Coordinates of N, CA and C in Angstrom, one line a residue:
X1 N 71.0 18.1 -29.5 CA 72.1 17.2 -29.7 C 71.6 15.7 -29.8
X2 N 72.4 15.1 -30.6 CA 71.5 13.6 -30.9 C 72.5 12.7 -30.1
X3 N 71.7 11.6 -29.8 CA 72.4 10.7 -29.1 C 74.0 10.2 -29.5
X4 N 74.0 10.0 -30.4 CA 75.5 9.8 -31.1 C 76.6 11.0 -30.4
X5 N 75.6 12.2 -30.8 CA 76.6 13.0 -30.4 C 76.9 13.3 -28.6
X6 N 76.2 12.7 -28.1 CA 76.3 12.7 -26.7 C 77.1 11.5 -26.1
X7 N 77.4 10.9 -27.0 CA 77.9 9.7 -26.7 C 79.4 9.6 -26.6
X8 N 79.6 10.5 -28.4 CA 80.7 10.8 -28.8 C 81.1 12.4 -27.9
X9 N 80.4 12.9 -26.9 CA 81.1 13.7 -25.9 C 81.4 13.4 -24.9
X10 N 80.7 12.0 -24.2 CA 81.2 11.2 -23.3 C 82.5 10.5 -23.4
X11 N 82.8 10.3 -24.7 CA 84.4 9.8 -24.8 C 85.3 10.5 -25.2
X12 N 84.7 11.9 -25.5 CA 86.0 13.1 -25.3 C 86.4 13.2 -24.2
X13 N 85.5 13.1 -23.1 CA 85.8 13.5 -21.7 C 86.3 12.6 -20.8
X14 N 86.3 10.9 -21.6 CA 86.6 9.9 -20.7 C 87.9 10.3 -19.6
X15 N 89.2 10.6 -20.5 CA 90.4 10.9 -20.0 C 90.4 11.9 -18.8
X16 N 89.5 12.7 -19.1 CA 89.7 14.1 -18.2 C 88.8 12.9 -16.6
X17 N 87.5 12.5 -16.9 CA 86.9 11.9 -15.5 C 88.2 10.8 -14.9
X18 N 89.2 10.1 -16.0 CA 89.8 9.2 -15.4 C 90.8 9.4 -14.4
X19 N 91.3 10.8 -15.4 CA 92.5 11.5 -14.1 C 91.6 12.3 -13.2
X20 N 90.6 12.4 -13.2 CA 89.8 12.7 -11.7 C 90.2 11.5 -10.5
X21 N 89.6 10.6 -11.3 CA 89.8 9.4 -10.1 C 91.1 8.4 -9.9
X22 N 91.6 8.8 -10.9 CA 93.3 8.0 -10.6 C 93.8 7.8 -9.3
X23 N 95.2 8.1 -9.2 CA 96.0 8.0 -8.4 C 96.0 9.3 -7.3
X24 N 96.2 9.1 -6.5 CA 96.1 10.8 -5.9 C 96.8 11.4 -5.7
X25 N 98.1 10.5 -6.0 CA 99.6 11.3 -6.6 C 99.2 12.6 -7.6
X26 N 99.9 13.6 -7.3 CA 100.2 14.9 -8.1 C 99.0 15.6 -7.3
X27 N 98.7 17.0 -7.9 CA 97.7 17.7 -7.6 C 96.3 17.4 -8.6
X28 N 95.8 17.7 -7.7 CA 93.9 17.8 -8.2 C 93.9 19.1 -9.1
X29 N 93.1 18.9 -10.5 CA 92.5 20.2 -10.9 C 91.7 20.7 -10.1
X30 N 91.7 22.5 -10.1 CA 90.5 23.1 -9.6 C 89.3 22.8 -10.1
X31 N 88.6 23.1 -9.0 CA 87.0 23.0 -9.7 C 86.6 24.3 -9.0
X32 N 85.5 24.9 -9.8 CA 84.8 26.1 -10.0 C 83.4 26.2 -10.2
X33 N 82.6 27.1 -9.0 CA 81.4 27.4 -8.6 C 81.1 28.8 -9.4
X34 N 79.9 28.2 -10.4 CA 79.3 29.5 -11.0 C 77.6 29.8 -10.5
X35 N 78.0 31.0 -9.6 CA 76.7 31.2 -8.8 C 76.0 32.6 -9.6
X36 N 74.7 32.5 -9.6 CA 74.0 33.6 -10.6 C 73.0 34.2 -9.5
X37 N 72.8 35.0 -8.8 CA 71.9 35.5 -8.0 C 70.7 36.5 -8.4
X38 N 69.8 36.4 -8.6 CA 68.7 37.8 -9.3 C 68.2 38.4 -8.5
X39 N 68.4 40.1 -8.3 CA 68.5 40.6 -7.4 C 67.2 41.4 -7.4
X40 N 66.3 41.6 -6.6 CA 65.2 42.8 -7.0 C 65.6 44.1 -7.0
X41 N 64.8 44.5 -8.1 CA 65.0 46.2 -8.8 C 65.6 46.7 -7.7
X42 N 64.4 47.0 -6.9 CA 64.4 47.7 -5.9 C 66.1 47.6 -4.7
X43 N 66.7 46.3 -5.1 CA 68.0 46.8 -4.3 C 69.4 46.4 -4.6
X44 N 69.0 46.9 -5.7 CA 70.4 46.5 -6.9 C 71.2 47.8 -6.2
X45 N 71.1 48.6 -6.0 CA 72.0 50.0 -5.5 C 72.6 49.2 -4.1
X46 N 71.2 48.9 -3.0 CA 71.9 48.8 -1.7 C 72.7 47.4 -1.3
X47 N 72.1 46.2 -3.3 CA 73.2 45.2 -3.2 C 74.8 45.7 -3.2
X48 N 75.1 46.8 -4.3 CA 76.2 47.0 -4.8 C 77.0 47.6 -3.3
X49 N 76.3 48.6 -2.9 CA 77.3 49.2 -1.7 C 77.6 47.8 -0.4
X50 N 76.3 47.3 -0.2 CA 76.6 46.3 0.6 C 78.0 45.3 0.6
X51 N 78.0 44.9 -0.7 CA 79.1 44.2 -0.9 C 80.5 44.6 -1.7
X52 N 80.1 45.9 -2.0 CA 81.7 46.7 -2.2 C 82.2 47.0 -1.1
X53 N 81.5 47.2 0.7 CA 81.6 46.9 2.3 C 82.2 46.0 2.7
X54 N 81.4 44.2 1.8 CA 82.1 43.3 3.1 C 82.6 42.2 2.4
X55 N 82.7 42.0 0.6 CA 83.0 41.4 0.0 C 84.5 40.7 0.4
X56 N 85.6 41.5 1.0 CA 86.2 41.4 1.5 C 86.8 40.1 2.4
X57 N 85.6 40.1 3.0 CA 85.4 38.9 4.0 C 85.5 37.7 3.5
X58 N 84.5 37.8 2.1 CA 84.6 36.0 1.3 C 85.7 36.1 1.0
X59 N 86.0 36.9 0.0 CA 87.6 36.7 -0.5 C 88.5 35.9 -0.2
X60 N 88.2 36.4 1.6 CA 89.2 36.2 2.2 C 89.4 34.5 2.3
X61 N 88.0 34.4 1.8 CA 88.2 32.5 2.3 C 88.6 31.5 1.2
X62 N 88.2 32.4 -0.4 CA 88.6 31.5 -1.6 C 88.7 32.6 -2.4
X63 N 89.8 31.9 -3.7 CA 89.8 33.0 -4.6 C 88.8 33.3 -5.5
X64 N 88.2 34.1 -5.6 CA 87.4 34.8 -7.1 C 87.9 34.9 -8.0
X65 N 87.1 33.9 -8.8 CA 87.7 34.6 -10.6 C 87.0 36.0 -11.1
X66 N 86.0 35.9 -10.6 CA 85.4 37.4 -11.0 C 84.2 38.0 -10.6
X67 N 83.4 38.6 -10.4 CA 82.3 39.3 -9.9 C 81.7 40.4 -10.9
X68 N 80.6 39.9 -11.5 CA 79.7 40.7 -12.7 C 78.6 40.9 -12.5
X69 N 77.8 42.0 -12.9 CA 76.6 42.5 -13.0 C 76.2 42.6 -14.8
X70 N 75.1 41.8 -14.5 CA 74.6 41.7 -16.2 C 74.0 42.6 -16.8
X71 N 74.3 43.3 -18.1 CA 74.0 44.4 -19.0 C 73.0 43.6 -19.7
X72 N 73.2 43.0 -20.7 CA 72.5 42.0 -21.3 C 72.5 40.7 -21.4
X73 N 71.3 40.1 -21.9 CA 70.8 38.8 -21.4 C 70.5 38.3 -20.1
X74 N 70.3 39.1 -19.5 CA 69.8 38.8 -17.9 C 70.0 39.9 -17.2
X75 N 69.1 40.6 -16.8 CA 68.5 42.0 -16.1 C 68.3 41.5 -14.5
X76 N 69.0 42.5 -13.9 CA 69.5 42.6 -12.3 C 70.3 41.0 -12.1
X77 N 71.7 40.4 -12.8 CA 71.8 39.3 -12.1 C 73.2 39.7 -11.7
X78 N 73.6 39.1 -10.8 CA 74.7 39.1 -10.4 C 75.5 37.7 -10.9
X79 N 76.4 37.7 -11.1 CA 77.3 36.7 -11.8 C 78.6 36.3 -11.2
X80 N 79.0 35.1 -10.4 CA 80.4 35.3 -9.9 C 81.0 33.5 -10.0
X81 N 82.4 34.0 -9.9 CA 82.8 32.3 -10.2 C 83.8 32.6 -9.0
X82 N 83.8 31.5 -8.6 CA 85.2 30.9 -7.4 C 85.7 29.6 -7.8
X83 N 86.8 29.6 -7.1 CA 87.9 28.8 -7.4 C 88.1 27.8 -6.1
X84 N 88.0 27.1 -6.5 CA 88.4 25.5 -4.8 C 89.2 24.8 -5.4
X85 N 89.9 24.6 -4.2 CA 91.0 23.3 -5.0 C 90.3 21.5 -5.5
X86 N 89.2 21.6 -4.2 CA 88.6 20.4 -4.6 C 87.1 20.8 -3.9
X87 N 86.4 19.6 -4.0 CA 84.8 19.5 -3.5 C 84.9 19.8 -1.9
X88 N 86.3 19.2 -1.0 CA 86.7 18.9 0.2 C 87.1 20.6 0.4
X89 N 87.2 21.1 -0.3 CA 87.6 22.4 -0.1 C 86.8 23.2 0.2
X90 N 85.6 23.0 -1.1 CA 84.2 23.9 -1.1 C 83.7 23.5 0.0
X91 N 83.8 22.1 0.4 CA 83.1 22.1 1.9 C 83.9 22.9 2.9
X92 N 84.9 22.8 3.1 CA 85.6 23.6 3.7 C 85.3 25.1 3.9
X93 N 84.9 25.8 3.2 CA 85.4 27.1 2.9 C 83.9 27.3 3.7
X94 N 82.7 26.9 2.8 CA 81.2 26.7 3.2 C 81.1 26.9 4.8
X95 N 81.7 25.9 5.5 CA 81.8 25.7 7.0 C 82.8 27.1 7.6
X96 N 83.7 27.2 7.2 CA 84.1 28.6 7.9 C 83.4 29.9 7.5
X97 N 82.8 30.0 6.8 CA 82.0 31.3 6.1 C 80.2 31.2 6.8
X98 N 80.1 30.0 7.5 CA 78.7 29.6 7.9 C 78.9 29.8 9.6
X99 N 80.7 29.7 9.7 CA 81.0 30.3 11.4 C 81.2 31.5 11.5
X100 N 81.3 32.0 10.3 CA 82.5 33.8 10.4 C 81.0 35.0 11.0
X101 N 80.9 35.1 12.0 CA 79.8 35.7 12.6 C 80.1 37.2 11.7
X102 N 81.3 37.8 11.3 CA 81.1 39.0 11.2 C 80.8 39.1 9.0
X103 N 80.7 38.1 8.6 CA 80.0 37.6 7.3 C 78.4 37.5 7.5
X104 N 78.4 36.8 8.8 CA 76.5 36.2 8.3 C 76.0 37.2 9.1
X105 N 76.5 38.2 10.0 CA 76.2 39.5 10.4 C 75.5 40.1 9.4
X106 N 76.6 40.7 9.1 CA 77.1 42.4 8.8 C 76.6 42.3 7.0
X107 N 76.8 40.9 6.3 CA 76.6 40.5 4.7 C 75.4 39.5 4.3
X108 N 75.2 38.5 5.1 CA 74.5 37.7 5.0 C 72.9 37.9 5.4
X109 N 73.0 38.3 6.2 CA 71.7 38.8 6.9 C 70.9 39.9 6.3
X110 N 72.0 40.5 5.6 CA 71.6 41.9 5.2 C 70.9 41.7 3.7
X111 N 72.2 41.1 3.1 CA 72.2 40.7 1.7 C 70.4 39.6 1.2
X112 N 70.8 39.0 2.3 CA 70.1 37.4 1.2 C 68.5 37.9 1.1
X113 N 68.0 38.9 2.0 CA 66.6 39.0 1.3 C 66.6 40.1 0.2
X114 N 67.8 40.5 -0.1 CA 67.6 41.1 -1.8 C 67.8 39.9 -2.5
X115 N 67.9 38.9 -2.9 CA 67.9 37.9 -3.8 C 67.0 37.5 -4.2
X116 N 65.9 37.7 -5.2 CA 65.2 36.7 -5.6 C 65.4 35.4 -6.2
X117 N 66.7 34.9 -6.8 CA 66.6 33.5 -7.1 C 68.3 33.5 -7.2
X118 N 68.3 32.4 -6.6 CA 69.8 31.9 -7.0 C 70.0 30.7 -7.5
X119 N 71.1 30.3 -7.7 CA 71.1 29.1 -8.8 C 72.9 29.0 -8.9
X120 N 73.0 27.9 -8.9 CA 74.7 27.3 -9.0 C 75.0 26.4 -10.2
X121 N 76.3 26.0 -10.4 CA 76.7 24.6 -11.1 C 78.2 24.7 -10.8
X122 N 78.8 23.7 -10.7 CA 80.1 23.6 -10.2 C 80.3 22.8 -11.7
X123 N 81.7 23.8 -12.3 CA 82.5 23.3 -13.4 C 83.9 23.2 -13.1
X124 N 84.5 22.4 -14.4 CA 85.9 22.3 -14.5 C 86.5 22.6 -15.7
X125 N 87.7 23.0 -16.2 CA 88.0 23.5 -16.9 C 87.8 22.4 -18.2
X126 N 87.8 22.9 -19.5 CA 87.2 21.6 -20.3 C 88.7 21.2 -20.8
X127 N 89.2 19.9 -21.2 CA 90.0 19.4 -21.6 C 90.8 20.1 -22.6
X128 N 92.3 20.1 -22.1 CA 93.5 20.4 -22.9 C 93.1 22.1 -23.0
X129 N 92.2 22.9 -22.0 CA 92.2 23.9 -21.9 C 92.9 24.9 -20.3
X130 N 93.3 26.0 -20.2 CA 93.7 26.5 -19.5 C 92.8 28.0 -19.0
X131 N 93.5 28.8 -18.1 CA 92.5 29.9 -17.9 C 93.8 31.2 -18.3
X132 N 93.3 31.9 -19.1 CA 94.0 33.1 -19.6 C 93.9 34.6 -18.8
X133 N 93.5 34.8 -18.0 CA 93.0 35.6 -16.9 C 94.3 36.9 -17.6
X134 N 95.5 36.2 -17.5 CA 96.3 38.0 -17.7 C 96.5 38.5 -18.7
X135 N 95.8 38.2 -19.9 CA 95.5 38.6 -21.2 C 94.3 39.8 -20.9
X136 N 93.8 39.9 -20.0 CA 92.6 41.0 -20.1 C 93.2 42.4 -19.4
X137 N 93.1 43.1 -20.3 CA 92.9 44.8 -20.3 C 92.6 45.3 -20.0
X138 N 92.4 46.0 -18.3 CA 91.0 46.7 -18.0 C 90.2 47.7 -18.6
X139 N 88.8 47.2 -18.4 CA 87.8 48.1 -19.8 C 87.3 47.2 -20.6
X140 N 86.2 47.4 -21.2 CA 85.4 46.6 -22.1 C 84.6 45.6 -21.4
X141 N 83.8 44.6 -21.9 CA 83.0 44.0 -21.7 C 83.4 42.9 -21.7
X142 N 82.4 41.8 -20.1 CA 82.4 40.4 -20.5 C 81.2 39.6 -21.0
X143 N 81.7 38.5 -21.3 CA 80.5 37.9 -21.7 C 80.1 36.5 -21.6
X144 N 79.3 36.0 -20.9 CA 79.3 34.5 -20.6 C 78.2 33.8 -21.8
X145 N 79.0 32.6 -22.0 CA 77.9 31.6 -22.8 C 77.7 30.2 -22.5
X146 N 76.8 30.4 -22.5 CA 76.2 28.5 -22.6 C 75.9 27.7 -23.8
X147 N 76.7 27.1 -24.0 CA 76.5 26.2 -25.3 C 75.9 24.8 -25.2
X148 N 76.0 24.2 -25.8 CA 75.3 23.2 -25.9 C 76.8 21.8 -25.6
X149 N 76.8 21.4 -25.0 CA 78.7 20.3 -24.5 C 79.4 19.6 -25.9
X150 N 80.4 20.3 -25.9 CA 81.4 19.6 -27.1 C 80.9 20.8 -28.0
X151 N 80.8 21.8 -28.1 CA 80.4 22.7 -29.4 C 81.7 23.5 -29.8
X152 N 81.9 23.5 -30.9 CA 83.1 23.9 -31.1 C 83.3 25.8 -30.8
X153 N 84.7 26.2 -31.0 CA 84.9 27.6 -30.6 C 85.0 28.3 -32.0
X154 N 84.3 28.9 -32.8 CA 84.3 29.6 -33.4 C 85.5 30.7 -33.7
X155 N 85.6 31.3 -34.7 CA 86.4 32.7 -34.8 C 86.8 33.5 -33.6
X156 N 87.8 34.3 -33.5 CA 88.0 35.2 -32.3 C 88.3 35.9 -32.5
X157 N 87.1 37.1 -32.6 CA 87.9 38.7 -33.7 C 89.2 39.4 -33.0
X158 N 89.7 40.1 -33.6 CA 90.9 41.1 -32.6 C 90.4 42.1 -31.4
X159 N 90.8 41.8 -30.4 CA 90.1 42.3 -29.1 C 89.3 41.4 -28.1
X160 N 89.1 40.3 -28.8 CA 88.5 39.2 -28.0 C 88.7 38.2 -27.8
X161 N 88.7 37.8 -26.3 CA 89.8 36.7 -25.8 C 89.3 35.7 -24.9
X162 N 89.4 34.8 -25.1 CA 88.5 33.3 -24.7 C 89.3 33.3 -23.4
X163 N 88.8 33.7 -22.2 CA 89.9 33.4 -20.5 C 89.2 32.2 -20.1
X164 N 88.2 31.5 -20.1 CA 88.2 30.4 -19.8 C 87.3 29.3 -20.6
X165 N 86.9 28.1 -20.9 CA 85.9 26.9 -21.7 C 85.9 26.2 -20.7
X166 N 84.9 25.8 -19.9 CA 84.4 25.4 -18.8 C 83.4 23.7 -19.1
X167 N 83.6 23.0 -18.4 CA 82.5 22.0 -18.6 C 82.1 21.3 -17.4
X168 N 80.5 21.5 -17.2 CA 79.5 21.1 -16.1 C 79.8 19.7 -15.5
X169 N 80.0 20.2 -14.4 CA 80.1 18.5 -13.7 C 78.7 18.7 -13.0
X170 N 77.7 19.6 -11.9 CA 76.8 19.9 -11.7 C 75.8 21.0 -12.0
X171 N 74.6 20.6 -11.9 CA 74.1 22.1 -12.1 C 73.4 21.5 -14.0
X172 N 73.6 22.4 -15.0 CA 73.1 22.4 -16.2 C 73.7 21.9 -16.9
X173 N 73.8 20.3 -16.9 CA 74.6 19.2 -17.3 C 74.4 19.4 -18.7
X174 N 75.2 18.4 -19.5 CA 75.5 18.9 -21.4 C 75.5 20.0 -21.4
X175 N 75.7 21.1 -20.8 CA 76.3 22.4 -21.1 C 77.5 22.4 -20.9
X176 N 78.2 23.7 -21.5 CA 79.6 24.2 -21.5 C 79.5 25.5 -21.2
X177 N 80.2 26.4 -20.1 CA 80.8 27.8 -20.2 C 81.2 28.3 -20.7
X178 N 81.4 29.7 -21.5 CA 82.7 29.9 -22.3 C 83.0 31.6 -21.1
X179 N 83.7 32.1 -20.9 CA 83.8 33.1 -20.5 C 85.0 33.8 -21.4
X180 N 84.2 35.3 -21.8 CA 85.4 36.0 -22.6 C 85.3 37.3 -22.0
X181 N 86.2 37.8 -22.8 CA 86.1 39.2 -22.7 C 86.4 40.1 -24.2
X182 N 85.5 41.1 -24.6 CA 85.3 42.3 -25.5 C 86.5 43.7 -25.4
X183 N 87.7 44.1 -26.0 CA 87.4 45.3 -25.4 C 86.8 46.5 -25.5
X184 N 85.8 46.2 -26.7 CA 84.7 47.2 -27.4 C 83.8 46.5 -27.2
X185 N 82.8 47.1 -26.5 CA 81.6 46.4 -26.2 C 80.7 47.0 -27.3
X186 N 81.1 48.0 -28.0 CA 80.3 48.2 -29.4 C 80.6 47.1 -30.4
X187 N 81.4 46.6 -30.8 CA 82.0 45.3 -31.0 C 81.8 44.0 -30.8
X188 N 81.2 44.1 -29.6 CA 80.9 42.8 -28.9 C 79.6 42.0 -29.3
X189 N 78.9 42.2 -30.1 CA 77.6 42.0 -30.7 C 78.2 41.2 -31.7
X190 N 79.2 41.5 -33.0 CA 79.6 40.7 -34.0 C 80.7 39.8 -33.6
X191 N 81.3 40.0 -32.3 CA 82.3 39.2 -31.7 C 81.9 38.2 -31.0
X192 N 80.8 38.2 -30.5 CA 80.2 36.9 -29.9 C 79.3 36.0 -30.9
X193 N 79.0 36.9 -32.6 CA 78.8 36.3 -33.2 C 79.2 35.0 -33.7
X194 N 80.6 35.6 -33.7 CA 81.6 35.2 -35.1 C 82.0 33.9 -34.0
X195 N 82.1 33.9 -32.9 CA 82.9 32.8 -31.6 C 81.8 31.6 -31.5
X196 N 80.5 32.4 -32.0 CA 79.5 31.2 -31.9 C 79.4 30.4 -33.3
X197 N 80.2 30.7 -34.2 CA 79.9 29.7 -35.6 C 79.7 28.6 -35.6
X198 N 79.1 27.8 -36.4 CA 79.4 25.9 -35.7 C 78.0 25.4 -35.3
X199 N 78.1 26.5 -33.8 CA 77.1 26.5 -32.7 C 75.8 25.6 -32.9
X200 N 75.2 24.5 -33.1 CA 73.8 24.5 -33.0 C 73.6 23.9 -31.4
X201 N 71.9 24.1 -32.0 CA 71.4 23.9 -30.6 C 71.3 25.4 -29.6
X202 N 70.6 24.5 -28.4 CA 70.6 25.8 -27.8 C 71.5 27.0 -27.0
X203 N 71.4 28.4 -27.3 CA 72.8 29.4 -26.5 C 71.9 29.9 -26.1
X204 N 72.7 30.5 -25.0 CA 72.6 32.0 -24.5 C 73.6 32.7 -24.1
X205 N 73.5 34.0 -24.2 CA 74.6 34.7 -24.1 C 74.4 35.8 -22.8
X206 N 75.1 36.6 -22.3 CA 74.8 37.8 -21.6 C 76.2 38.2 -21.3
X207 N 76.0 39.9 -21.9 CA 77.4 40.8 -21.3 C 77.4 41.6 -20.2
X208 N 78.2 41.1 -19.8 CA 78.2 41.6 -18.1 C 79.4 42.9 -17.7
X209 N 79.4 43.5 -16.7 CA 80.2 45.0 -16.6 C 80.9 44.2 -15.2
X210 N 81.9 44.1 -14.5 CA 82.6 44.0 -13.8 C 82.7 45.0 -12.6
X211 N 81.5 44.2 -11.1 CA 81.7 44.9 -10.5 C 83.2 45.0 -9.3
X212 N 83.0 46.6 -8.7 CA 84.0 47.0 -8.2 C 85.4 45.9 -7.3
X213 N 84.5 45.3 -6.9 CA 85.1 44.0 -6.0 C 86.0 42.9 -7.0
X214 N 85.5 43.1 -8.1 CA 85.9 42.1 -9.5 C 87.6 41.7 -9.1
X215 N 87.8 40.1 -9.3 CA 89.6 40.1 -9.6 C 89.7 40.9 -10.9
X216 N 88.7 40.3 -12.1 CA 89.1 40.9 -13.3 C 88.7 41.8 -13.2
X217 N 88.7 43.0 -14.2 CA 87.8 44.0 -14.1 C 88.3 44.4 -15.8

């Protein structure tokens, strides 16, 4: 992306940072944690039962937008988004989940030496956009992308549905999120084509299966 055009994304977004900091009248947008965990071969099974056991417990503290395991574009990763009302929140939730003895027991303890790498970024939803969450069907495929910030949305074949356009406040800055969903994942190959038209610069993609614990699924 050339300077100009980063420039000219900084003043798409001016409005959206100003009502961040305004008045504190009304409510705050949510902001959303996209955490990626890579799990080793070896305990991708005793990840899944672990946390179809005690997943429960986070839940309990904030809501999930969804919980995925990656098919393609990224082999053993775990994929999940949460929802806070603000930063004061994520701190919040962080501190009772770092007291909840029967989490850092029974999940934490268990869990974190299957992880080989984890990795975050805290986004917001991108300007004059919403989250479509009850448009999905259970069944078929999702699919996360990373575009390059300000990239436009391409075509949207029949069956495929844009639930959220996401843009980085931390984490992999000039990026954008896109999160959809397929309901043919045979399908989903020319459907993530057709959504990326436009596109330059760098993507990636990966279709993910919705695990058990998933809000969506």
């Amino acid at each position: 992306m050339t300077w100009s055009g980063r420039l000219f994304c900084r003043n798409v977004f001016k409005p959206m940072l100003a009502a961040r900091n305004s008045s504190t009248q009304g409510k705050r947008s949510p902001v959303y944690e996209l955490r990626i965990y890579n799990i080793y071969p070896k305990d991708i099974k005793s990840f899944i039962e672990l946390s179809t056991k005690w997943m429960h417990l986070r839940t309990a503290k904030s809501p999930l937008l969804g919980f995925w395991l990656s098919e393609l574009g990224g082999i053993n990763d775990a994929v999940h988004i949460w929802e806070y009302e603000s930063l004061s929140d994520r701190a919040r939730v962080r501190k009772e989940l770092g007291g909840d003895e029967s989490w850092q027991k029974n999940y934490i303890a268990a869990a974190s030496p299957m992880w080989a790498r984890q990795e975050n970024s805290l986004l917001t939803l991108k300007q004059g956009t919403h989250l479509h969450l009850s448009n999905v069907t259970p069944g078929g495929v999702f699919e996360l992308q990373t575009v390059p910030d300000c990239s436009r949305i391409g075509s949207l074949s029949p069956g495929t549905t844009l639930l959220a356009a996401f843009q980085t406040m931390f984490g992999q800055v000039n990026k954008e999120f896109r999160l959809l969903h397929h309901t043919s994942i045979d399908d989903a190959v020319q459907a993530s084509h057709l959504s990326l038209e436009g596109v330059s610069g760098e993507v990636h993609t990966r279709l993910m299966l919705p695990a058990a614990w998933s809000t969506l699924q």
